[in-house]
Structures are given as structure tokens and as C-alpha cells.
Amino acid sequence: MTATTGWFRRCLVLVALLALVAAACGEDNGEDDGEDAAEADADEAEGDADEPEGDPIEIGGSLALTGGLAPTAVIHELVADEYVEWLNEEQGGLLGRPVEWSVIDDESEPEQSASAYERLITEDTVDLVMGPYGTANITAAMAVAERHGYVFPHHTASLTYAYTYDKHFPTWFVGLDTHYTTPEKVFEAYETTDDPPETVGFVVNRFPGTDFLAYGVDEDEIPEGSVIEPGGGAAQVAEEMGLEVVLDVSFDIGTTDFMPIASRIEEADPDLLYVGALGEDGPNLLAAMEQIDYQPRNHFYQWPSPGPMVDAGELGDGATSVTIFEDAEAYLDNEGGDVLVERFTEAAEEEGLGYTAPETQAGASWAAWQILTAGVEGCECLDHDEIGEWIRNNEVETVQGTLTFDEDRQNYGDDIQTIKQIQDGTWNVVWPDDMAEEGADLEGPLR
């Protein structure tokens, strides 16, 4: 049984227990001159609106304000606060009413997240919910939302095959078959370099999402109702694309001593090091490789914390990752891109975050709020069935671009990821060409 299988079965047990608890407790479901006029038009274009009035629309959710997920969850907390403030102050609220956002600390635990949404829906009777941060917490909370029929936008769940609820709307917009498309994008990008890799080495965190991206999903792991393609994963895709796998090693969540793995990397010496990384796995591995005076020729990291990778200095040079939003021209043209950059950067600086530029996490989070807002305004209602139907049947403009949700594909659309690389001490979008920053190309090999 893989790590992903065991984790998913534990989630199913949790969902079943929550259903029993709910059953036991019972459920409810003067004239201006030309210059003044121009300024007024500009103000209106920027979104000035009447002040919201009436009873507030209450939106609730949980976030990992403490625990292991907290360093990244703070990004989603900042985005939520900034979006709701912007919505009330500049957009006239929602349906002309003010919006109130309440968040519960789930302590980075799926059980706590599920309990939080049960309370928000049945006790606090919030009008709407926003999904939490983290795959396990999202999976647990989604089961509660489904049982009560609530629309469930979410921003960071990676186990695409597990989600069959017709009112879940993901903005981690990587496509249903991301275990094929993500590694294909990575390998295709590296094919554009002057000396494309011929061998690849895998170093993979056993976290369910990185495990899924690296090794795919077995048919017996796929729940009923899912239409995902079985198999896949970067290891399989690499071989299908003609790359020789010369290293394949996994490590436990929370590993900090990477010296043994660094030695194995040096021995295998792959042309491309593919790291199924979370958080600070990347900088920790880079530090271990530096101790043995080893530099990878090319190196990719799945979901690293962006700040620590940049802070690694020369160690991080040339590192690549995937993204769905950056403070880059190609994204700033999207709906709300400039607003997100301005508001998030200022809030992140005030919060004292080490990396203040909005990127994938912030982009997915802001887009989730845009999806929820569009659905409510689109149907002009707070009825969850109608909101869900509107979202499924309309394009939604977001900071990530135009998103559509295909109900025949479990509400997933296309894989919109691009490739970014650390160059001159900053992340730059480098592939594909139509999204790359001006003058930026994927650099490699590094030696």
C-alpha cells in the first residue's frame, strides 16, 4: 500500500465517522469640467461603488493558523482579509450587502478542519464557506460541505482524483490528469535548453500530493465516480519521454537531514534532479549538497516555499518550479492581477513575511474568492444549487486567467501551469514562450 493509499483511506474513515456524528445530532440542511469628469470616470473604472448596506453575508472557513502548515497558511489568511476588505470598500460588498469573514484555526489537522466546517454550517449558520489550506484539510472539509450541500471553492488541494463533489470548485488549476500533464510540462520545458537532459533522478517527499505527482495513482485507489486516468506520475512519464531514471528515493515528511540523500544524488549524478519538495525541503537539500561540494546540472522542485529558495543564494540559482500566478506582465493583465499584487505586497510587508511578492499560493487563493463572488453575483442569490450551476456553466475571469469548470471532468479544466526559474536572485517565468517574461529563457545545464 502506498503512502497516498493509506492517507486516503484514513480520510475516508474520517468522513464516515463525521457522517455518523451528523446523523446522531440531526441536520438542517454643480457641473464638472472635463478634467474632473475624466477623474470621476477613472474612479468608477477602478471599482468605486455604493457603500454596502443591510444584513451582512457571512462567509466562514478554517485555516492552519498554528501547526506545521501555518507558515504557508498565513498567505491565505492575508489574501482573505485583503479580498474581503477590497470587496466591501471598493466593490459595494456582495449583492449590495457587506461581507463578514470569520476563520477558525484548524491547527493544521484534518479532524479539526472538519469539525470547524460542521460548526460553521450547523451552529454559526454561515451563508457561504471558503475552503481551508492543505490537501488533507480540504479533503476532510469538503466531505462536510458536500453533506450539507454547500458550494465549496478551494485553492490548494492536489489529489485531483479524490474529488467528485459537483459543487467543489478548485483554483489549484492543474487539470484533472495533473499526474501526467505536470511532469510533461517540466520535461518539455527542459527539452528547449541547449543540452537537454537524458537522465533524471527523483527525490520525493512521501506527502500524498507529491507522491501522486511522482508516482501516479493505481486503479484500485480511484474512488467511484472519478474519471481520472490511472497510472501516470513523473517517473512513468520520464521513461515514456525517453529519459533514463538513474535515481528514485523517497523521504518522510519533516525530514531535515538530507546528507544521505545528497550522497546518493552525487553518486547517480542525473542530468535533471526532480525533487518532489514541500516547504523548505528544497533549501535543506541544497545545503546538504553544498556540504559535499555537489551542484546539480538542472534541478526542479515541486512546491517549495518561494522565499527560502531565493534566500539560498547561489545554491538556488537555476532552480525551477511550477506556477499559476506571479508578479509578471503575463498575469497582471488578468482580472484583478494588479489589485492582488498591490494589496498583498503591502500586507505581506506589514506582516513581516520573508517573501512579499504574490505567487502561486496567493494567486490560487485570490482566484477562489473571485469564483465564489462571481457565482453569487451571477445567480444574484445565496442558494448553493444555483450558485454551483452558474459557476459550472459560465467562464470566470480571475487573476489566473479565464477559468471554466467541466462537470464531466470533476469540475477541473485545463492545466494552466507555467515554469519559473530563479535567475539573478529572483523567480522569473521562463516557459512557455507566450507566458515568459521579456528576455527570459530557461537556463541550463548549470555545469
Short mmCIF file of C-alpha atoms in Angstrom, two decimals:
data_model
loop_
_atom_site.label_atom_id
_atom_site.label_comp_id
_atom_site.label_asym_id
_atom_site.label_seq_id
_atom_site.Cartn_x
_atom_site.Cartn_y
_atom_site.Cartn_z
CA MET A 1 0.00 0.00 0.00
CA THR A 2 1.46 3.41 -0.99
CA ALA A 3 1.59 6.40 1.33
CA THR A 4 -1.16 8.01 -0.71
CA THR A 5 -3.41 4.96 -0.39
CA GLY A 6 -3.07 4.82 3.37
CA TRP A 7 -3.67 8.54 3.76
CA PHE A 8 -6.75 8.48 1.51
CA ARG A 9 -8.27 5.52 3.37
CA ARG A 10 -7.78 7.34 6.67
CA CYS A 11 -9.63 10.30 5.19
CA LEU A 12 -12.48 8.01 4.14
CA VAL A 13 -12.71 6.67 7.69
CA LEU A 14 -12.83 10.24 8.99
CA VAL A 15 -15.58 11.13 6.52
CA ALA A 16 -17.63 8.10 7.59
CA LEU A 17 -17.28 8.98 11.28
CA LEU A 18 -18.35 12.55 10.61
CA ALA A 19 -21.42 11.29 8.79
CA LEU A 20 -22.40 9.17 11.79
CA VAL A 21 -21.96 12.11 14.13
CA ALA A 22 -24.12 14.30 11.91
CA ALA A 23 -26.82 11.64 11.73
CA ALA A 24 -26.88 11.33 15.51
CA CYS A 25 -27.09 15.09 16.04
CA GLY A 26 -29.58 15.81 13.24
CA GLU A 27 -29.01 18.04 10.16
CA ASP A 28 -30.54 21.16 8.59
CA ASN A 29 -29.88 21.48 5.65
CA GLY A 30 -22.68 71.57 -9.81
CA GLU A 31 -21.12 70.73 -13.41
CA ASP A 32 -17.72 69.19 -13.64
CA ASP A 33 -15.13 70.35 -16.09
CA GLY A 34 -13.55 67.84 -18.48
CA GLU A 35 -10.67 67.01 -16.16
CA ASP A 36 -12.95 66.35 -13.17
CA ALA A 37 -15.20 64.20 -15.33
CA ALA A 38 -12.25 62.14 -16.52
CA GLU A 39 -11.11 61.61 -12.92
CA ALA A 40 -14.62 60.54 -11.96
CA ASP A 41 -14.71 58.06 -14.83
CA ALA A 42 -11.34 56.68 -13.77
CA ASP A 43 -12.54 56.26 -10.19
CA GLU A 44 -15.60 54.40 -11.41
CA ALA A 45 -13.47 52.16 -13.61
CA GLU A 46 -11.34 51.27 -10.59
CA GLY A 47 -14.40 49.85 -8.89
CA ASP A 48 -15.85 52.59 -6.66
CA ALA A 49 -19.36 51.51 -5.68
CA ASP A 50 -22.14 52.38 -3.28
CA GLU A 51 -21.47 51.50 0.33
CA PRO A 52 -22.90 48.06 1.16
CA GLU A 53 -25.90 48.02 3.45
CA GLY A 54 -28.25 45.59 5.09
CA ASP A 55 -27.56 42.35 6.94
CA PRO A 56 -24.05 41.05 6.32
CA ILE A 57 -23.36 37.98 4.21
CA GLU A 58 -21.37 35.68 6.47
CA ILE A 59 -18.55 33.59 4.98
CA GLY A 60 -16.66 31.13 7.13
CA GLY A 61 -13.71 28.80 6.85
CA SER A 62 -10.76 27.30 8.65
CA LEU A 63 -7.04 27.88 8.15
CA ALA A 64 -3.93 26.42 9.72
CA LEU A 65 -3.11 29.43 11.87
CA THR A 66 -0.96 27.17 14.04
CA GLY A 67 0.83 23.88 13.44
CA GLY A 68 3.03 22.66 10.63
CA LEU A 69 1.03 24.27 7.82
CA ALA A 70 0.93 27.73 9.42
CA PRO A 71 3.92 29.28 7.57
CA THR A 72 2.11 28.90 4.25
CA ALA A 73 -1.46 29.27 5.54
CA VAL A 74 -0.65 32.83 6.59
CA ILE A 75 -0.59 33.70 2.89
CA HIS A 76 -4.21 32.55 2.57
CA GLU A 77 -5.18 34.45 5.70
CA LEU A 78 -3.72 37.66 4.26
CA VAL A 79 -5.44 37.12 0.92
CA ALA A 80 -8.83 36.50 2.56
CA ASP A 81 -8.55 39.61 4.71
CA GLU A 82 -7.44 41.76 1.78
CA TYR A 83 -10.05 40.43 -0.62
CA VAL A 84 -12.97 40.93 1.78
CA GLU A 85 -11.77 44.45 2.64
CA TRP A 86 -11.45 45.27 -1.06
CA LEU A 87 -14.87 43.75 -1.77
CA ASN A 88 -16.56 45.87 0.89
CA GLU A 89 -14.67 49.11 0.32
CA GLU A 90 -14.33 49.15 -3.46
CA GLN A 91 -16.99 46.83 -4.87
CA GLY A 92 -20.00 47.57 -2.72
CA GLY A 93 -19.89 44.23 -0.93
CA LEU A 94 -21.74 41.21 -2.29
CA LEU A 95 -25.28 41.63 -3.63
CA GLY A 96 -25.06 45.14 -2.20
CA ARG A 97 -24.58 43.77 1.33
CA PRO A 98 -21.46 43.87 3.49
CA VAL A 99 -19.41 40.69 3.79
CA GLU A 100 -18.13 39.34 7.09
CA TRP A 101 -15.34 36.75 7.06
CA SER A 102 -14.73 34.51 10.06
CA VAL A 103 -11.89 32.00 10.29
CA ILE A 104 -11.28 29.15 12.75
CA ASP A 105 -7.81 27.77 13.48
CA ASP A 106 -7.77 24.11 12.44
CA GLU A 107 -4.27 23.67 13.91
CA SER A 108 -3.12 22.01 10.65
CA GLU A 109 -5.23 18.93 11.49
CA PRO A 110 -7.86 17.45 9.10
CA GLU A 111 -10.11 16.40 12.00
CA GLN A 112 -10.10 19.95 13.34
CA SER A 113 -10.86 21.32 9.90
CA ALA A 114 -13.87 19.02 9.51
CA SER A 115 -15.16 20.00 12.95
CA ALA A 116 -14.74 23.68 12.11
CA TYR A 117 -16.90 23.42 8.99
CA GLU A 118 -19.53 21.39 10.84
CA ARG A 119 -19.72 24.18 13.41
CA LEU A 120 -19.71 26.97 10.81
CA ILE A 121 -22.56 25.40 8.85
CA THR A 122 -24.78 23.94 11.60
CA GLU A 123 -24.16 26.26 14.56
CA ASP A 124 -22.98 29.56 13.10
CA THR A 125 -25.18 29.06 10.01
CA VAL A 126 -22.83 30.96 7.72
CA ASP A 127 -24.16 31.77 4.28
CA LEU A 128 -21.07 30.60 2.40
CA VAL A 129 -17.77 28.86 3.04
CA MET A 130 -14.23 29.10 1.70
CA GLY A 131 -12.01 26.02 1.71
CA PRO A 132 -9.03 25.65 4.09
CA TYR A 133 -5.34 25.31 3.25
CA GLY A 134 -3.72 21.94 2.60
CA THR A 135 -4.82 18.80 0.78
CA ALA A 136 -5.75 16.72 3.84
CA ASN A 137 -7.71 19.55 5.47
CA ILE A 138 -9.51 20.37 2.23
CA THR A 139 -10.48 16.72 1.70
CA ALA A 140 -11.93 16.47 5.23
CA ALA A 141 -13.76 19.81 5.00
CA MET A 142 -15.15 19.03 1.55
CA ALA A 143 -16.95 15.97 2.94
CA VAL A 144 -18.77 18.24 5.40
CA ALA A 145 -19.66 20.77 2.72
CA GLU A 146 -20.97 18.02 0.47
CA ARG A 147 -23.14 16.56 3.19
CA HIS A 148 -24.77 19.96 3.72
CA GLY A 149 -24.88 20.88 0.03
CA TYR A 150 -22.62 23.93 0.33
CA VAL A 151 -20.66 25.35 -2.59
CA PHE A 152 -17.00 24.65 -1.79
CA PRO A 153 -14.32 26.74 -3.51
CA HIS A 154 -10.79 25.68 -2.57
CA HIS A 155 -7.30 26.68 -3.57
CA THR A 156 -4.62 24.10 -2.73
CA ALA A 157 -5.86 20.50 -2.99
CA SER A 158 -3.59 18.27 -5.07
CA LEU A 159 -5.31 14.84 -5.09
CA THR A 160 -7.48 15.61 -8.09
CA TYR A 161 -8.79 12.05 -8.42
CA ALA A 162 -10.36 12.14 -4.93
CA TYR A 163 -12.84 14.95 -5.56
CA THR A 164 -16.15 14.03 -7.18
CA TYR A 165 -18.47 16.51 -5.40
CA ASP A 166 -20.41 18.51 -8.00
CA LYS A 167 -20.13 21.78 -6.06
CA HIS A 168 -16.40 21.75 -5.38
CA PHE A 169 -14.51 24.35 -7.41
CA PRO A 170 -10.71 24.13 -7.40
CA THR A 171 -8.42 27.01 -8.26
CA TRP A 172 -5.26 24.93 -7.94
CA PHE A 173 -5.91 24.80 -11.67
CA VAL A 174 -3.67 21.96 -12.79
CA GLY A 175 -6.18 19.81 -14.66
CA LEU A 176 -7.69 16.50 -13.58
CA ASP A 177 -4.82 14.43 -15.00
CA THR A 178 -2.09 16.55 -13.42
CA HIS A 179 -0.07 13.38 -12.69
CA TYR A 180 0.54 13.30 -16.46
CA THR A 181 0.42 16.96 -17.50
CA THR A 182 2.65 18.42 -14.78
CA PRO A 183 5.70 16.24 -15.44
CA GLU A 184 5.12 16.54 -19.20
CA LYS A 185 5.36 20.31 -18.89
CA VAL A 186 8.56 20.08 -16.84
CA PHE A 187 10.30 17.70 -19.24
CA GLU A 188 9.08 19.59 -22.33
CA ALA A 189 10.46 22.82 -20.89
CA TYR A 190 13.89 21.27 -20.35
CA GLU A 191 13.88 19.97 -23.92
CA THR A 192 14.20 23.60 -25.03
CA THR A 193 17.63 24.03 -23.41
CA ASP A 194 20.86 23.83 -25.42
CA ASP A 195 21.76 20.47 -23.88
CA PRO A 196 18.51 18.68 -22.87
CA PRO A 197 18.68 16.14 -20.02
CA GLU A 198 18.97 12.46 -20.89
CA THR A 199 18.84 11.11 -17.32
CA VAL A 200 16.66 12.06 -14.35
CA GLY A 201 16.83 11.41 -10.62
CA PHE A 202 13.80 11.54 -8.33
CA VAL A 203 13.86 12.62 -4.68
CA VAL A 204 10.28 12.62 -3.39
CA ASN A 205 8.59 13.68 -0.16
CA ARG A 206 6.09 10.98 0.89
CA PHE A 207 3.39 13.65 1.30
CA PRO A 208 0.30 12.36 -0.59
CA GLY A 209 0.32 15.16 -3.18
CA THR A 210 3.99 14.90 -4.10
CA ASP A 211 3.73 11.10 -4.06
CA PHE A 212 0.79 11.34 -6.50
CA LEU A 213 2.66 13.69 -8.84
CA ALA A 214 5.76 11.47 -8.82
CA TYR A 215 4.21 8.00 -8.99
CA GLY A 216 0.62 8.45 -10.18
CA VAL A 217 -2.42 6.59 -8.90
CA ASP A 218 -3.33 2.90 -9.01
CA GLU A 219 -6.72 1.96 -10.39
CA ASP A 220 -7.85 0.47 -7.06
CA GLU A 221 -7.12 3.82 -5.32
CA ILE A 222 -9.53 5.75 -7.54
CA PRO A 223 -12.93 6.35 -5.87
CA GLU A 224 -16.22 5.60 -7.58
CA GLY A 225 -17.30 8.45 -9.83
CA SER A 226 -13.79 9.63 -10.66
CA VAL A 227 -12.85 9.70 -14.35
CA ILE A 228 -9.14 10.28 -13.84
CA GLU A 229 -6.64 8.34 -15.94
CA PRO A 230 -4.90 5.70 -13.77
CA GLY A 231 -1.14 5.30 -13.75
CA GLY A 232 0.98 8.29 -14.63
CA GLY A 233 3.38 10.16 -12.40
CA ALA A 234 6.70 11.78 -13.25
CA ALA A 235 8.66 8.52 -13.06
CA GLN A 236 6.43 6.85 -15.67
CA VAL A 237 6.20 9.97 -17.85
CA ALA A 238 10.00 10.37 -17.83
CA GLU A 239 10.52 6.89 -19.25
CA GLU A 240 7.76 7.41 -21.82
CA MET A 241 9.53 10.60 -22.96
CA GLY A 242 12.85 8.80 -23.35
CA LEU A 243 14.58 9.81 -20.12
CA GLU A 244 16.57 7.24 -18.16
CA VAL A 245 15.72 7.13 -14.45
CA VAL A 246 19.02 6.77 -12.57
CA LEU A 247 17.78 7.56 -9.03
CA ASP A 248 14.50 7.10 -7.20
CA VAL A 249 14.44 7.80 -3.46
CA SER A 250 11.69 8.90 -1.08
CA PHE A 251 11.88 10.62 2.30
CA ASP A 252 9.47 11.19 5.18
CA ILE A 253 7.57 14.42 5.81
CA GLY A 254 9.58 16.55 8.23
CA THR A 255 12.99 15.24 7.18
CA THR A 256 15.75 17.78 7.85
CA ASP A 257 18.90 15.65 7.48
CA PHE A 258 19.44 15.28 3.73
CA MET A 259 23.10 14.25 3.83
CA PRO A 260 22.48 10.56 2.97
CA ILE A 261 20.23 11.59 0.08
CA ALA A 262 22.74 14.17 -1.14
CA SER A 263 25.40 11.45 -1.31
CA ARG A 264 23.12 9.25 -3.39
CA ILE A 265 22.40 12.15 -5.74
CA GLU A 266 26.12 12.78 -6.21
CA GLU A 267 26.70 9.10 -6.96
CA ALA A 268 23.86 8.93 -9.54
CA ASP A 269 24.68 12.40 -10.94
CA PRO A 270 21.47 12.80 -13.00
CA ASP A 271 21.20 15.40 -15.75
CA LEU A 272 17.96 16.59 -14.12
CA LEU A 273 17.21 16.37 -10.40
CA TYR A 274 13.43 16.21 -9.91
CA VAL A 275 12.59 16.94 -6.27
CA GLY A 276 9.05 16.28 -5.02
CA ALA A 277 9.57 19.04 -2.47
CA LEU A 278 7.39 20.87 0.03
CA GLY A 279 8.18 23.98 2.02
CA GLU A 280 11.85 24.05 2.99
CA ASP A 281 12.76 20.60 1.64
CA GLY A 282 14.49 22.32 -1.27
CA PRO A 283 16.78 24.66 0.69
CA ASN A 284 17.61 21.86 3.15
CA LEU A 285 18.59 19.53 0.32
CA LEU A 286 20.61 22.27 -1.38
CA ALA A 287 22.52 22.91 1.85
CA ALA A 288 23.33 19.19 2.13
CA MET A 289 24.59 19.08 -1.47
CA GLU A 290 26.75 22.14 -0.83
CA GLN A 291 28.42 20.35 2.08
CA ILE A 292 29.69 17.66 -0.29
CA ASP A 293 30.52 20.26 -2.97
CA TYR A 294 27.91 18.98 -5.42
CA GLN A 295 25.88 21.11 -7.82
CA PRO A 296 23.06 19.60 -9.89
CA ARG A 297 23.16 20.23 -13.61
CA ASN A 298 19.45 21.06 -13.64
CA HIS A 299 17.07 20.98 -10.67
CA PHE A 300 13.28 21.16 -10.31
CA TYR A 301 11.24 21.46 -7.07
CA GLN A 302 7.51 20.68 -6.94
CA TRP A 303 6.04 23.06 -4.34
CA PRO A 304 8.84 24.85 -2.48
CA SER A 305 8.43 27.87 -0.24
CA PRO A 306 9.49 30.60 -2.68
CA GLY A 307 11.30 32.83 -0.18
CA PRO A 308 13.70 30.26 1.31
CA MET A 309 14.68 29.08 -2.18
CA VAL A 310 15.64 32.62 -3.17
CA ASP A 311 17.31 33.19 0.20
CA ALA A 312 19.53 30.16 -0.51
CA GLY A 313 21.55 32.48 -2.76
CA GLU A 314 23.83 30.81 -5.26
CA LEU A 315 22.62 27.40 -4.07
CA GLY A 316 19.21 28.15 -5.55
CA ASP A 317 20.39 29.56 -8.85
CA GLY A 318 18.75 27.82 -11.77
CA ALA A 319 16.14 26.03 -9.64
CA THR A 320 12.78 25.64 -11.36
CA SER A 321 9.22 25.06 -10.19
CA VAL A 322 5.67 25.28 -11.50
CA THR A 323 3.40 28.27 -11.00
CA ILE A 324 -0.08 29.54 -11.77
CA PHE A 325 0.49 33.18 -10.79
CA GLU A 326 3.46 35.52 -10.45
CA ASP A 327 4.03 39.26 -10.28
CA ALA A 328 4.74 39.20 -14.01
CA GLU A 329 3.31 41.00 -17.03
CA ALA A 330 1.51 37.96 -18.42
CA TYR A 331 -0.51 37.62 -15.21
CA LEU A 332 -1.01 41.30 -14.41
CA ASP A 333 -3.25 41.60 -17.47
CA ASN A 334 -5.67 39.11 -15.86
CA GLU A 335 -8.73 40.21 -13.90
CA GLY A 336 -7.62 41.66 -10.56
CA GLY A 337 -3.93 40.84 -11.04
CA ASP A 338 -2.76 44.38 -10.32
CA VAL A 339 -5.07 44.64 -7.29
CA LEU A 340 -3.72 41.40 -5.82
CA VAL A 341 -0.10 42.46 -6.29
CA GLU A 342 -0.60 45.88 -4.73
CA ARG A 343 -2.69 44.78 -1.76
CA PHE A 344 -0.84 41.56 -0.98
CA THR A 345 2.63 43.08 -1.22
CA GLU A 346 1.71 45.85 1.22
CA ALA A 347 0.00 43.43 3.63
CA ALA A 348 2.89 40.94 3.46
CA GLU A 349 5.39 43.69 4.24
CA GLU A 350 3.33 44.81 7.22
CA GLU A 351 3.09 41.20 8.41
CA GLY A 352 6.86 40.83 8.10
CA LEU A 353 6.79 37.92 5.66
CA GLY A 354 10.17 36.97 4.26
CA TYR A 355 8.85 36.85 0.67
CA THR A 356 6.33 39.57 -0.09
CA ALA A 357 5.60 39.00 -3.79
CA PRO A 358 2.36 37.14 -4.52
CA GLU A 359 2.86 33.87 -6.38
CA THR A 360 1.10 30.50 -6.76
CA GLN A 361 -0.39 30.32 -3.26
CA ALA A 362 -1.70 33.88 -3.22
CA GLY A 363 -2.92 33.63 -6.82
CA ALA A 364 -4.90 30.46 -6.21
CA SER A 365 -6.36 31.92 -3.02
CA TRP A 366 -7.49 35.20 -4.62
CA ALA A 367 -8.96 33.28 -7.56
CA ALA A 368 -11.03 31.11 -5.19
CA TRP A 369 -12.61 34.27 -3.77
CA GLN A 370 -13.23 35.54 -7.29
CA ILE A 371 -15.00 32.27 -8.16
CA LEU A 372 -17.26 32.47 -5.10
CA THR A 373 -18.04 36.14 -5.76
CA ALA A 374 -18.81 35.50 -9.44
CA GLY A 375 -21.17 32.64 -8.60
CA VAL A 376 -23.16 34.67 -6.07
CA GLU A 377 -23.34 37.77 -8.26
CA GLY A 378 -24.07 35.64 -11.33
CA CYS A 379 -27.15 33.97 -9.90
CA GLU A 380 -27.98 37.00 -7.72
CA CYS A 381 -28.64 34.66 -4.85
CA LEU A 382 -27.25 32.67 -1.92
CA ASP A 383 -28.81 29.37 -2.99
CA HIS A 384 -26.00 26.85 -3.23
CA ASP A 385 -27.50 24.78 -6.02
CA GLU A 386 -27.97 27.89 -8.15
CA ILE A 387 -24.51 29.24 -7.35
CA GLY A 388 -22.95 25.91 -8.32
CA GLU A 389 -24.94 25.71 -11.53
CA TRP A 390 -23.91 29.24 -12.53
CA ILE A 391 -20.20 28.56 -11.94
CA ARG A 392 -20.30 25.30 -13.91
CA ASN A 393 -21.98 26.97 -16.86
CA ASN A 394 -20.00 30.19 -17.15
CA GLU A 395 -16.45 31.36 -17.70
CA VAL A 396 -14.97 33.21 -14.74
CA GLU A 397 -12.27 35.85 -15.12
CA THR A 398 -9.62 35.53 -12.41
CA VAL A 399 -6.04 36.56 -11.64
CA GLN A 400 -5.03 33.22 -13.15
CA GLY A 401 -6.90 33.87 -16.38
CA THR A 402 -10.27 32.67 -17.66
CA LEU A 403 -11.35 29.55 -15.76
CA THR A 404 -14.04 27.06 -16.78
CA PHE A 405 -15.19 24.08 -14.74
CA ASP A 406 -16.00 20.93 -16.72
CA GLU A 407 -18.58 18.86 -14.84
CA ASP A 408 -17.62 15.84 -16.95
CA ARG A 409 -14.05 16.23 -15.63
CA GLN A 410 -14.89 16.57 -11.92
CA ASN A 411 -15.04 20.37 -12.29
CA TYR A 412 -11.44 20.58 -13.49
CA GLY A 413 -10.36 22.50 -16.57
CA ASP A 414 -7.06 22.75 -18.40
CA ASP A 415 -3.66 22.58 -16.75
CA ILE A 416 -2.60 26.25 -16.76
CA GLN A 417 0.77 25.82 -15.03
CA THR A 418 3.88 27.52 -16.33
CA ILE A 419 7.54 27.02 -15.41
CA LYS A 420 9.51 29.55 -13.37
CA GLN A 421 13.22 29.67 -12.58
CA ILE A 422 15.43 31.51 -10.11
CA GLN A 423 17.60 33.85 -12.17
CA ASP A 424 19.71 36.65 -10.67
CA GLY A 425 18.18 36.09 -7.27
CA THR A 426 14.51 36.21 -8.24
CA TRP A 427 11.83 33.93 -9.67
CA ASN A 428 11.08 34.51 -13.37
CA VAL A 429 8.51 32.83 -15.60
CA VAL A 430 10.54 31.21 -18.39
CA TRP A 431 8.23 28.73 -20.16
CA PRO A 432 6.19 28.55 -22.36
CA ASP A 433 7.33 31.42 -24.56
CA ASP A 434 3.95 33.18 -24.62
CA MET A 435 3.97 33.46 -20.81
CA ALA A 436 7.70 34.03 -20.27
CA GLU A 437 8.93 37.37 -19.02
CA GLU A 438 10.67 39.51 -21.64
CA GLY A 439 14.13 38.18 -22.37
CA ALA A 440 13.77 35.23 -20.01
CA ASP A 441 14.63 31.72 -21.22
CA LEU A 442 15.06 28.50 -19.28
CA GLU A 443 18.75 28.30 -18.38
CA GLY A 444 20.62 25.02 -18.20
CA PRO A 445 22.58 22.96 -17.71
CA LEU A 446 24.30 24.77 -14.85
CA ARG A 447 27.56 22.83 -15.22
#
